[in-house]
Short mmCIF file of C-alpha atoms and ligand atoms in Angstrom, two decimals:
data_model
loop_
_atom_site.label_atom_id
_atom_site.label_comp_id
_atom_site.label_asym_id
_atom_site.label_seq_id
_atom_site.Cartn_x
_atom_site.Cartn_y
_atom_site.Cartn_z
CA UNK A 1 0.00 0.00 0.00
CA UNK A 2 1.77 2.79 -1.35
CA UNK A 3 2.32 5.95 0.58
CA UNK A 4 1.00 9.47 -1.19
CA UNK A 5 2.37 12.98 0.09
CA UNK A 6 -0.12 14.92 1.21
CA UNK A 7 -0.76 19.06 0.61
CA UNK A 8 -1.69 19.72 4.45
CA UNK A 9 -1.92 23.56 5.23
CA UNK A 10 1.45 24.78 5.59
CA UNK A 11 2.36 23.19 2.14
CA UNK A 12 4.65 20.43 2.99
CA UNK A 13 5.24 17.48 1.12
CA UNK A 14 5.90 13.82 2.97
CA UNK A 15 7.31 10.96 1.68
CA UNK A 16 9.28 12.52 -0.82
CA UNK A 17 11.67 10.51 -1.87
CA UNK A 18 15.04 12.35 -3.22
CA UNK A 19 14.94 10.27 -6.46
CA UNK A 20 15.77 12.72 -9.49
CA UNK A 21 12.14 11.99 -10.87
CA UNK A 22 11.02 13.66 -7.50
CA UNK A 23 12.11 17.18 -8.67
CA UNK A 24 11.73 17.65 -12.25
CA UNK A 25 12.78 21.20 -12.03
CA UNK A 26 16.30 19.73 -11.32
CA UNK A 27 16.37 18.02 -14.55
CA UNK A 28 14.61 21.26 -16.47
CA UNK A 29 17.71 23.18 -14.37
CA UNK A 30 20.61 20.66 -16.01
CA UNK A 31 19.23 21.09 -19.60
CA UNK A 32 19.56 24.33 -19.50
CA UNK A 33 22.76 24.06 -18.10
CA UNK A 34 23.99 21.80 -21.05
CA UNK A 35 21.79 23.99 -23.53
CA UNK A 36 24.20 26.92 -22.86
CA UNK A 37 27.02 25.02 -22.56
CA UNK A 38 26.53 23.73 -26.20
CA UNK A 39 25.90 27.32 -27.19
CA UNK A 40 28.52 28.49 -25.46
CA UNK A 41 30.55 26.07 -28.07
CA UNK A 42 28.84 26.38 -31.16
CA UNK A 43 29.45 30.23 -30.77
CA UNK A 44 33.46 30.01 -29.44
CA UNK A 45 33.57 27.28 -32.73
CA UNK A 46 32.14 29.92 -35.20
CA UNK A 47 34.31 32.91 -33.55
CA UNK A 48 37.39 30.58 -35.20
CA UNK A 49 36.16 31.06 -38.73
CA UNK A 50 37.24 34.43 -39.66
CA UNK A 51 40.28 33.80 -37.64
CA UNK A 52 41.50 31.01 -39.47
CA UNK A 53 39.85 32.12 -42.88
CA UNK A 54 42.66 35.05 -42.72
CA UNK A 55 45.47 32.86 -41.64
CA UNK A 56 45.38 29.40 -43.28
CA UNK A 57 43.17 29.81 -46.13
CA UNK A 58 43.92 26.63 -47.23
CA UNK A 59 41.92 25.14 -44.80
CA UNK A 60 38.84 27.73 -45.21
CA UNK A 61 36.85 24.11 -46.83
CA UNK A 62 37.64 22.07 -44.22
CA UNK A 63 36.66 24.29 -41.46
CA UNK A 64 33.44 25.21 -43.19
CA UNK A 65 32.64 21.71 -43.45
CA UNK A 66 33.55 21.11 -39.43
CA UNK A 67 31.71 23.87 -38.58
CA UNK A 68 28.57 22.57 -40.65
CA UNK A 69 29.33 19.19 -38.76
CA UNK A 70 29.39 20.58 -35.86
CA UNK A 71 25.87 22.95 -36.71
CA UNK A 72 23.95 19.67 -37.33
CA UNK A 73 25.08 18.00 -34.56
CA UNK A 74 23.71 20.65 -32.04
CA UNK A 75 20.38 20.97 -34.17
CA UNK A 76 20.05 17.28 -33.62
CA UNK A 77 21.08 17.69 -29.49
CA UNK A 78 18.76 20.73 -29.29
CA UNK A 79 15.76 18.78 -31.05
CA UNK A 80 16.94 15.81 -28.49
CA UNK A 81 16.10 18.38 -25.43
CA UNK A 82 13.07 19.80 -26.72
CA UNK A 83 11.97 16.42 -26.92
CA UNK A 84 12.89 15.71 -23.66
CA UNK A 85 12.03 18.39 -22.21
CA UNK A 86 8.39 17.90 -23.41
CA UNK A 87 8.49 14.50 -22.25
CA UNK A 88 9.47 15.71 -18.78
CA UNK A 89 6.84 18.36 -18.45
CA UNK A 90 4.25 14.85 -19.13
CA UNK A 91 5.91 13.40 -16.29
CA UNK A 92 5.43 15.98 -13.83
CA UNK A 93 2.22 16.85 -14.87
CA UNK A 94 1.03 12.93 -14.31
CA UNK A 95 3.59 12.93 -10.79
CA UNK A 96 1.60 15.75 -9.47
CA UNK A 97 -2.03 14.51 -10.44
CA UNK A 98 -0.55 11.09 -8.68
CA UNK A 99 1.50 12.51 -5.36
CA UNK A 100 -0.91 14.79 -3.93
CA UNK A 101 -3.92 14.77 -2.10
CA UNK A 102 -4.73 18.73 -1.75
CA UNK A 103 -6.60 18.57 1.84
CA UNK A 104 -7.87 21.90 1.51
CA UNK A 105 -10.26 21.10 -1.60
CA UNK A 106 -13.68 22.24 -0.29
CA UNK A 107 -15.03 18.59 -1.70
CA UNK A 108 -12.96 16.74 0.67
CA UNK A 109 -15.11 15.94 3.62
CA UNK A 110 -13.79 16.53 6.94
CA UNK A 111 -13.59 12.61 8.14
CA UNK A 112 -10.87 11.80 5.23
CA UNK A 113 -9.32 15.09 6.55
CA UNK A 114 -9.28 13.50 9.38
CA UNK A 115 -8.02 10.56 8.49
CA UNK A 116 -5.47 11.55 5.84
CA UNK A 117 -3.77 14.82 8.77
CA UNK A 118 -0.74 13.28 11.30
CA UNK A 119 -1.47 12.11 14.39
CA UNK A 120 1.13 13.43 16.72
CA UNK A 121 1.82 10.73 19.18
CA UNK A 122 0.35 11.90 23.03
CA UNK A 123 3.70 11.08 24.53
CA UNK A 124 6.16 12.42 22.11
CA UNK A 125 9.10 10.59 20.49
CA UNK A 126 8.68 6.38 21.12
CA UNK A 127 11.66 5.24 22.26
CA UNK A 128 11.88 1.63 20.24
CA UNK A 129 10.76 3.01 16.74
CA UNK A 130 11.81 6.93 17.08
CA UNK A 131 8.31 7.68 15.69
CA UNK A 132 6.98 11.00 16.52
CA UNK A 133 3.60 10.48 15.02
CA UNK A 134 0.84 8.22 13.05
CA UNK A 135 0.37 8.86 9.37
CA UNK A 136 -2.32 6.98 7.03
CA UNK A 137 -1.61 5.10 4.58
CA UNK A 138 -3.09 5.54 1.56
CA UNK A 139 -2.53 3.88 -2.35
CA UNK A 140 -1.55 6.70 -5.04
CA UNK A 141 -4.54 5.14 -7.12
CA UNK A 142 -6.85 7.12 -4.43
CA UNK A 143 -5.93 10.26 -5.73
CA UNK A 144 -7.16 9.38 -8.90
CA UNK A 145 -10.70 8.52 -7.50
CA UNK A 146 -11.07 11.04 -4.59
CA UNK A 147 -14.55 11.42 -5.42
CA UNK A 148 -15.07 8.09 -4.80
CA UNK A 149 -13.60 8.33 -1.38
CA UNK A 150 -14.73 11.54 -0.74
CA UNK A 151 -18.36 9.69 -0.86
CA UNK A 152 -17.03 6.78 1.10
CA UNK A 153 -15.92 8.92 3.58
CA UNK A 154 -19.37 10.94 4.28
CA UNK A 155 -21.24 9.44 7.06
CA UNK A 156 -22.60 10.18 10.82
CA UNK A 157 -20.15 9.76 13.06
CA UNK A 158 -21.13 7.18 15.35
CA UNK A 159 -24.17 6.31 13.12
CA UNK A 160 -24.91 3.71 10.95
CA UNK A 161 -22.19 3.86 7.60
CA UNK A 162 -24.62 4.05 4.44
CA UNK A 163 -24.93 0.74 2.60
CA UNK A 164 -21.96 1.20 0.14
CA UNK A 165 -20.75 -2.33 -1.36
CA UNK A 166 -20.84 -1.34 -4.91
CA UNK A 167 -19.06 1.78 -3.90
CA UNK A 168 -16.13 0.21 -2.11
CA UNK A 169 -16.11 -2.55 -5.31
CA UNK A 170 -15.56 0.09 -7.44
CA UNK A 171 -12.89 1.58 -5.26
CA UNK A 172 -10.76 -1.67 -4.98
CA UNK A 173 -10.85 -2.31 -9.11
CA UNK A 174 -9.56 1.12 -9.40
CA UNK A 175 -6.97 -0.12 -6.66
CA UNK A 176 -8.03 1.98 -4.44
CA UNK A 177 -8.28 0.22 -1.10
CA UNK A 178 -11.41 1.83 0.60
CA UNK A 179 -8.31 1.65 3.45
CA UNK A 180 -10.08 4.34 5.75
CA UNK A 181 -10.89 3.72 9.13
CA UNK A 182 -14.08 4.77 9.49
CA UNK A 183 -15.87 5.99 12.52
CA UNK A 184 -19.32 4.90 11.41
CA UNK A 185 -20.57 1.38 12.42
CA UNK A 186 -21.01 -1.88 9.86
CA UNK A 187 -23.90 -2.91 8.18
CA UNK A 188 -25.17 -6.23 8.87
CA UNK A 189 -25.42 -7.68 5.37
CA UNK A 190 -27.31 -11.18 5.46
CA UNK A 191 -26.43 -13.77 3.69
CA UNK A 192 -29.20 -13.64 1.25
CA UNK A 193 -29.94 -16.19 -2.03
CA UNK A 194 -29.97 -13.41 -4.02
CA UNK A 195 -26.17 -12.90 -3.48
CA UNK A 196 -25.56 -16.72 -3.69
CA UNK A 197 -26.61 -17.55 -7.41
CA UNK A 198 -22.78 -17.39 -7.86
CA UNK A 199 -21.64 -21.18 -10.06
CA UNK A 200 -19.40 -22.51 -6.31
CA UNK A 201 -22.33 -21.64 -3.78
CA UNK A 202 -23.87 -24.67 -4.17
CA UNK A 203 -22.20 -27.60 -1.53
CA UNK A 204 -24.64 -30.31 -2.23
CA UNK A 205 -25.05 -30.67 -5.70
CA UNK A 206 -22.88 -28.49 -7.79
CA UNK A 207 -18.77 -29.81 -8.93
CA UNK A 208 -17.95 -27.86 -5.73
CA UNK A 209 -18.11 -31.02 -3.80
CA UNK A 210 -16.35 -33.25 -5.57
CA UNK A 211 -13.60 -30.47 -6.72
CA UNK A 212 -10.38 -31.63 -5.56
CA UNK A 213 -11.58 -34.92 -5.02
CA UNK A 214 -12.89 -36.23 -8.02
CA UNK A 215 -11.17 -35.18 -11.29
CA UNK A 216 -13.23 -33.16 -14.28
CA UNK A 217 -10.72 -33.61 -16.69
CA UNK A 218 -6.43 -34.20 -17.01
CA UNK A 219 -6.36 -30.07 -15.88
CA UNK A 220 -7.84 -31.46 -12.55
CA UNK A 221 -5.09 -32.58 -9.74
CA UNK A 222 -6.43 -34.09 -6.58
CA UNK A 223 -5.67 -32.77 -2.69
CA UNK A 224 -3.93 -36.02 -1.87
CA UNK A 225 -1.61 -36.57 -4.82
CA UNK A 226 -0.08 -32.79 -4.19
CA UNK A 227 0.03 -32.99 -0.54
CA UNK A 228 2.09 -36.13 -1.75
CA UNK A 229 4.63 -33.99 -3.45
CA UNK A 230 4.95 -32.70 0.07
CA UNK A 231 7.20 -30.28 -0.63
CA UNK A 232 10.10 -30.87 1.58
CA UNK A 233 9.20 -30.27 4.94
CA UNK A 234 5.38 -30.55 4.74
CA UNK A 235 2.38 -28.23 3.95
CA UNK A 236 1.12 -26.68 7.08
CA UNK A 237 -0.03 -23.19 5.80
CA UNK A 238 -1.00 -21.93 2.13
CA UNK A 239 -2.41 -19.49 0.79
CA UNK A 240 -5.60 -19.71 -2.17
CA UNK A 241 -5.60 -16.47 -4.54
CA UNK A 242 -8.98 -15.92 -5.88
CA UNK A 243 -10.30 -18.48 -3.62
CA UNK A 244 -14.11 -18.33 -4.90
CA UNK A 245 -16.09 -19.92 -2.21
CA UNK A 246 -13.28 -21.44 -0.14
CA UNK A 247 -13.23 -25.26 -1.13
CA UNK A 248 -9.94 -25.74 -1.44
CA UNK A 249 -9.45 -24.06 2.23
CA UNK A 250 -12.13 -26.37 3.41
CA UNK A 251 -10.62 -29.84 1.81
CA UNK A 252 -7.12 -28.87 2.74
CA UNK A 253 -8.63 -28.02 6.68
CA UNK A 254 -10.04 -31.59 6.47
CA UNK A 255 -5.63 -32.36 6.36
CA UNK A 256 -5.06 -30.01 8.66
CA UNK A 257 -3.41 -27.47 6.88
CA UNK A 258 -4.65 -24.07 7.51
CA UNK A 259 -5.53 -22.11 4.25
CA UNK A 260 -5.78 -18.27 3.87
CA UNK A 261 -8.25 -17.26 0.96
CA UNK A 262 -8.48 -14.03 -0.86
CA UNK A 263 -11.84 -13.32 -1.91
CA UNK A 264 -12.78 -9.82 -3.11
CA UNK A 265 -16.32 -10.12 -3.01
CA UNK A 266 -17.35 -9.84 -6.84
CA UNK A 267 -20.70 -9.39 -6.69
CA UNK A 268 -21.24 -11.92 -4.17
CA UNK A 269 -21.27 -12.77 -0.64
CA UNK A 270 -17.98 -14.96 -0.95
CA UNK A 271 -16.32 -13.49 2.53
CA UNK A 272 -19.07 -14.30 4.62
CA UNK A 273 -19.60 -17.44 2.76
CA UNK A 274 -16.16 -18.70 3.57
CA UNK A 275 -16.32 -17.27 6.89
CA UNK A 276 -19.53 -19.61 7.50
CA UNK A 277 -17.54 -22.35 6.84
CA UNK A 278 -15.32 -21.55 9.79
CA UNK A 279 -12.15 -20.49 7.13
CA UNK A 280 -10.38 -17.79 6.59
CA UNK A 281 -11.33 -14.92 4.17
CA UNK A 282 -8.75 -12.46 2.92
CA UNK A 283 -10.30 -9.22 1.90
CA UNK A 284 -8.14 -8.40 -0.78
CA UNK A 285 -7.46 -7.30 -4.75
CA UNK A 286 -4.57 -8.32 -6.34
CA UNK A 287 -3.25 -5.15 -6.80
CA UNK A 288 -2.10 -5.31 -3.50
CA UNK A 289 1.27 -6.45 -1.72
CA UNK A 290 0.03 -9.64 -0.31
CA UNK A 291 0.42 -8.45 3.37
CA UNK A 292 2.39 -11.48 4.73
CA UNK A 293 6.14 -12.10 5.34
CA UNK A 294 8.82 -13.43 3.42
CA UNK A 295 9.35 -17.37 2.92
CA UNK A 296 5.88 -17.84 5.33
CA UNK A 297 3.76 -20.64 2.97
CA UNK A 298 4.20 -23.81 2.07
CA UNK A 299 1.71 -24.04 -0.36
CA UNK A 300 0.20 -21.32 -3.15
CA UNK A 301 -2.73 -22.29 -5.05
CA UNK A 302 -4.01 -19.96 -7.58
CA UNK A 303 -6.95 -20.68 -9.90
CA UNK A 304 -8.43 -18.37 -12.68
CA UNK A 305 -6.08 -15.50 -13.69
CA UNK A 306 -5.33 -15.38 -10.22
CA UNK A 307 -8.91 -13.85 -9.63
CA UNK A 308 -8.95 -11.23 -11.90
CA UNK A 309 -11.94 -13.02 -13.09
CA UNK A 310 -12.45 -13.76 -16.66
CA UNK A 311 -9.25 -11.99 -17.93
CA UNK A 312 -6.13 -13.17 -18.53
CA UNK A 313 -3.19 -11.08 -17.08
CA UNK A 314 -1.07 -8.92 -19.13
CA UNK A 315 2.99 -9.77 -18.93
CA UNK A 316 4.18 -7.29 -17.05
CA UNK A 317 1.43 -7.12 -14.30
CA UNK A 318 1.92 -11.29 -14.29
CA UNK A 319 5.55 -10.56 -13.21
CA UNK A 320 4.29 -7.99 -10.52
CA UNK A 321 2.23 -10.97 -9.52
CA UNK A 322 4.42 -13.68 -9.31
CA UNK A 323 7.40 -12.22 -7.72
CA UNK A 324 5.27 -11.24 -5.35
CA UNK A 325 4.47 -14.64 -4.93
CA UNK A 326 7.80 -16.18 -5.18
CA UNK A 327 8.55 -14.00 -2.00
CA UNK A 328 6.00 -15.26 0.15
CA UNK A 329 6.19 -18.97 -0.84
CA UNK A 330 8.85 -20.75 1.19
CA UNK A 331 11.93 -22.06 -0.58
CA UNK A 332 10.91 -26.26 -1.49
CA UNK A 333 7.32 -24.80 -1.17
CA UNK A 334 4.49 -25.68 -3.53
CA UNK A 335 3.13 -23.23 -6.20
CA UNK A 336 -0.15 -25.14 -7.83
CA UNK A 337 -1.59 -23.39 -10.63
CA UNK A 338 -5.23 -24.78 -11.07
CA UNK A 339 -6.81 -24.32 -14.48
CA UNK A 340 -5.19 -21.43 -14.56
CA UNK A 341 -6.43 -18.86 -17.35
CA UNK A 342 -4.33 -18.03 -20.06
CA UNK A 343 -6.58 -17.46 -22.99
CA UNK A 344 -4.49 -17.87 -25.36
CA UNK A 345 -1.20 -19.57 -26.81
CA UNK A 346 1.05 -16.22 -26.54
CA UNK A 347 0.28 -15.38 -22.84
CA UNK A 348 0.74 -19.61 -22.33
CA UNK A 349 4.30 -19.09 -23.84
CA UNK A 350 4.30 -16.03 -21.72
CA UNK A 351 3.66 -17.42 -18.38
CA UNK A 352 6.22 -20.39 -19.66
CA UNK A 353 9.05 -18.29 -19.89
CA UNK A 354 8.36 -16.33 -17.00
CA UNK A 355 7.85 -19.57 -14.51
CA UNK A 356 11.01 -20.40 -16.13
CA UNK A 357 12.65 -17.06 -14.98
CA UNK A 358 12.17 -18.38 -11.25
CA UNK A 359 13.83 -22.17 -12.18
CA UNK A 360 10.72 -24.12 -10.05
CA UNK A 361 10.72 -27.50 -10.50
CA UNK A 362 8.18 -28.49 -13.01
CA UNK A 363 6.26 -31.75 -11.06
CA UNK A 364 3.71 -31.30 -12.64
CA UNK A 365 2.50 -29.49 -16.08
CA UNK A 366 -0.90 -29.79 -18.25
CA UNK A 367 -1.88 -27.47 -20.64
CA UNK A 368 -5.98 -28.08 -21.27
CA UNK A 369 -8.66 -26.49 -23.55
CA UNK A 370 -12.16 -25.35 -23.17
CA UNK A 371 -14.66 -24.26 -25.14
CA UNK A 372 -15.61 -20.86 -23.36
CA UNK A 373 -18.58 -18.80 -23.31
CA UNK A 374 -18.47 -17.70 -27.34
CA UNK A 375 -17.76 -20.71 -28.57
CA UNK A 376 -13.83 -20.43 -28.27
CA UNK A 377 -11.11 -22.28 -27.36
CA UNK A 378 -9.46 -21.02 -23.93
CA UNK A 379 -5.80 -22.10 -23.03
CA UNK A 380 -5.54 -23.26 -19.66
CA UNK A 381 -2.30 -24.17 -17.69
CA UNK A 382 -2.41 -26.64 -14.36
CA UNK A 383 0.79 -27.13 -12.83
CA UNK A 384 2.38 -27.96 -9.74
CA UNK A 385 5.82 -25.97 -9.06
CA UNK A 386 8.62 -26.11 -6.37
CA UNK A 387 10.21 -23.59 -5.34
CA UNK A 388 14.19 -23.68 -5.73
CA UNK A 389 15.72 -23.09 -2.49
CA UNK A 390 18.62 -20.25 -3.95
CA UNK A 391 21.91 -19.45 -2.37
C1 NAG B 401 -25.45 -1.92 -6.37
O1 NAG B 401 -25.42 -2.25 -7.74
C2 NAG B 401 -26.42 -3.15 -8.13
C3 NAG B 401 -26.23 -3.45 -9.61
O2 NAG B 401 -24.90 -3.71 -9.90
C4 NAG B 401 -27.81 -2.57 -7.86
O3 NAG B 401 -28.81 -3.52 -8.20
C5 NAG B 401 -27.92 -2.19 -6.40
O4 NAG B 401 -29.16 -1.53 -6.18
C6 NAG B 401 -26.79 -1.27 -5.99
N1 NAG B 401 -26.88 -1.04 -4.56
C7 NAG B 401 -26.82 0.18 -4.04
C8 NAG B 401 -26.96 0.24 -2.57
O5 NAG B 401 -26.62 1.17 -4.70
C1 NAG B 402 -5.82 -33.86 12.00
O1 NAG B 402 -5.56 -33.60 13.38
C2 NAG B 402 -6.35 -34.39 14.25
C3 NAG B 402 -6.07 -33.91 15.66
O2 NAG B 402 -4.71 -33.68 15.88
C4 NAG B 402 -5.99 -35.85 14.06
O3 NAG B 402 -6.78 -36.65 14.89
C5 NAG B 402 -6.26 -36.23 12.61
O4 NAG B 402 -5.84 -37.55 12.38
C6 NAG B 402 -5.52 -35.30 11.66
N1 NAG B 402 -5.94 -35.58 10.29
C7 NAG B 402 -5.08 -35.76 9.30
C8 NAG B 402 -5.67 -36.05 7.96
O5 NAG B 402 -3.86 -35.67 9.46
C1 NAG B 403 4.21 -11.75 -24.58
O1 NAG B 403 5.60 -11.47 -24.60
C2 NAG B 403 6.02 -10.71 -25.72
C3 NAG B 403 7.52 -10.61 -25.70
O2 NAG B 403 7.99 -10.15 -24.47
C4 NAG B 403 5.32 -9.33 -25.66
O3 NAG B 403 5.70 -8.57 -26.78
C5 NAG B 403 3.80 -9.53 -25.64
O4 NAG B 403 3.15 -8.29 -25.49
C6 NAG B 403 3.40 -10.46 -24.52
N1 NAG B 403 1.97 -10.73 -24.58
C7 NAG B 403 1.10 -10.40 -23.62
C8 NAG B 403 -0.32 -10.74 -23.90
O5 NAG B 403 1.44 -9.88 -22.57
C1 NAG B 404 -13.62 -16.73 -25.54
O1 NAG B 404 -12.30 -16.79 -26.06
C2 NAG B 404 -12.06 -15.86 -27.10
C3 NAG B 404 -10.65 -16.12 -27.63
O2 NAG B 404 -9.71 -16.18 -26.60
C4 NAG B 404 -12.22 -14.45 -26.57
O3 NAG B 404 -12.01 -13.50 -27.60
C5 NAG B 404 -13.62 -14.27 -25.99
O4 NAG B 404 -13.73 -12.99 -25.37
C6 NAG B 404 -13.91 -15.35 -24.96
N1 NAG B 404 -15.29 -15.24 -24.53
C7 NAG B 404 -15.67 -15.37 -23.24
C8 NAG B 404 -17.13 -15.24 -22.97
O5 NAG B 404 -14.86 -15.58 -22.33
#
């Protein structure tokens, strides 16, 4: 969860890290610098001509054809900086639209003021951490879609908070973490049929459960033949990403291995429905840090496109993904990939090279179709993956 500086009355800026993007006026200040500078020798160069023209004017060609040389070259540097230096002026203008939340927008209702001002600590300096004060933390994405918080953040105080689930949905896909303590009280949502039509809702009769148990197809890998793979050391904890309704939490309880599943409540009821089953529901998008320690799971299991729902994941977000799993997954640790969505052949080959990249051991690999939806063919990868255990 990304930290944002924050515009608070006397203009100050936190969190400002002293990385040359921070201050583009620096980099605006050393173009100019080297503008002049190249100036300064394109004009001492052409001071020469007459000079030399008079004294050697045997070499009057030659220098005329430096000179023109030379003339180019800075036309080409000078077109290089105006370039840049339109570039740059981009930059800041999307750095400042990103870093700050101005606090003293009239919009801006006073609870996230509130929230978003320090909190000087009541006692001063603390001794262990040398903190002087609290500060909230807040994703950059959230300046983008203050009016979405700003609504989130109007309530009673001490009331009742107004019923906003779509609201907070919306926040999260625009990875904004409706993070804000709030000092109104929950809603009781019940766990009505309406928000239970989802396809994994449905214990008694539906795949759900058989899954992990009774194989659909070759994509399908059973409970008992990964735990099998064991994974040096045993699987005591995992972690499910885009757990749907929390089977595979529930099967791997009936081992004894405690499973943590993020859910983020896609137009259903999923965190109360896993939370009914007496498992554990993660609250989270997967634009987020997974908030857990280094090396702390034995087992990952991720289904779908890691959650995302229906989409396959572009490369470069996949990479955020998976190094982000790599560091939580302990090293001899299992990675499963369960009909994992890749859509089609290039982001397959994609997701190859990338596992790859980390050197798991492949025990498993199956690459399955189905006919989706439309009528298409989706690529799907299973796999189960070790991770290396690197010097
Ligand atoms: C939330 O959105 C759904 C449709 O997506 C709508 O039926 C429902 O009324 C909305 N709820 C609120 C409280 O706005
Ligand atoms: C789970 O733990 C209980 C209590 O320690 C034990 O009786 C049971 O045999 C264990 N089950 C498995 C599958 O290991
Ligand atoms: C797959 O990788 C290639 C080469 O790096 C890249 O050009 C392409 O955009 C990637 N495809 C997707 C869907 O990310
Ligand atoms: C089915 O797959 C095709 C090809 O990958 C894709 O264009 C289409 O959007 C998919 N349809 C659904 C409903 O997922």
């Amino acid at each position: 969860m990304g930290s944002v500086s924050l515009k608070i009355g006397d203009e100050t800026a936190r969190f400002k890290k002293p990385t040359i993007c921070s201050s583009p006026t620096n980099i605006l200040m050393l173009f100019s610098v080297i503008t002049t500078n190249l100036f300064a020798l394109y004009a001492f160069k052409y001071a020469q001509k007459p000079h030399n023209h008079h004294l050697l004017p045997h070499h009057h060609h030659h220098t005329h054809k430096t000179i023109s040389l030379i003339s180019e070259q800075v036309f080409f540097i000078l077109k290089e900086i105006d370039s840049s230096q339109k570039k740059l002026s981009q930059i800041e203008t999307h750095l400042l639209g990103f870093e700050s939340i101005d606090l003293s927008t009239p919009t801006i209702p006073k609870e996230l003021k509130s929230f978003l001002n320090r909190h000087q600590l009541p006692l001063g300096k603390d001794s262990k951490t040398g903190i002087t004060e609290m500060v909230s933390s807040v994703g950059h994405s959230c300046v983008k879609s203050i009016d979405l918080l700003s609504e989130f953040m109007n309530y009673n105080i001490n009331g009742v908070c107004p019923d906003d689930w779509n609201l907070s949905q919306k926040l999260i896909l625009r990875g904004c973490e409706p993070l804000p303590r709030r000092r109104c009280l929950s809603r009781i949502h019940s766990l009505n049929s309406k928000k239970l039509n989802g396809h994994c809702f449905d214990l008694v009769k539906g795949y759900e459960s058989r899954r992990f148990l009774k194989p659909r197809g070759k994509n399908d890998f059973l409970i008992d033949e990964v735990l099998a793979l064991g994974g040096n050391g045993g699987i005591r904890i995992g972690f499910d990403i885009g757990g749907g309704c929390g089977t595979f939490a529930a099967r791997m309880a009936e081992k004894n291995v405690t499973i943590v599943t993020t859910t983020s409540n896609m137009d259903a009821h999923s965190s109360e429905f896993i939370a009914a089953r007496g498992l554990f529901p993660l609250y989270l998008s997967s634009d987020h840090r997974f908030p857990f320690y280094e090396n702390v799971f034995d087992i990952v299991h991720a289904g779908d496109g890691f959650g995302i729902g229906d989409d396959a994941l572009e490369k470069s977000k996949l990479e955020f993904l998976m190094f982000d799993v790599d560091r939580i997954l302990r090293p001899g640790g299992l990675l499963w990939l369960d009909n994992f969505l890749c859509s089609n052949e290039e982001n397959r080959r994609n997701l190859t090279h990338l596992i790859d990249v980390f050197g798991y051991k492949k025990h498993k690999w199956v690459v399955g179709e189905k006919v989706n939806g439309s009528g298409k063919f989706d690529v799907y990868l299973s796999a189960i993956l070790q991770k290396p255990i690197r010097a």
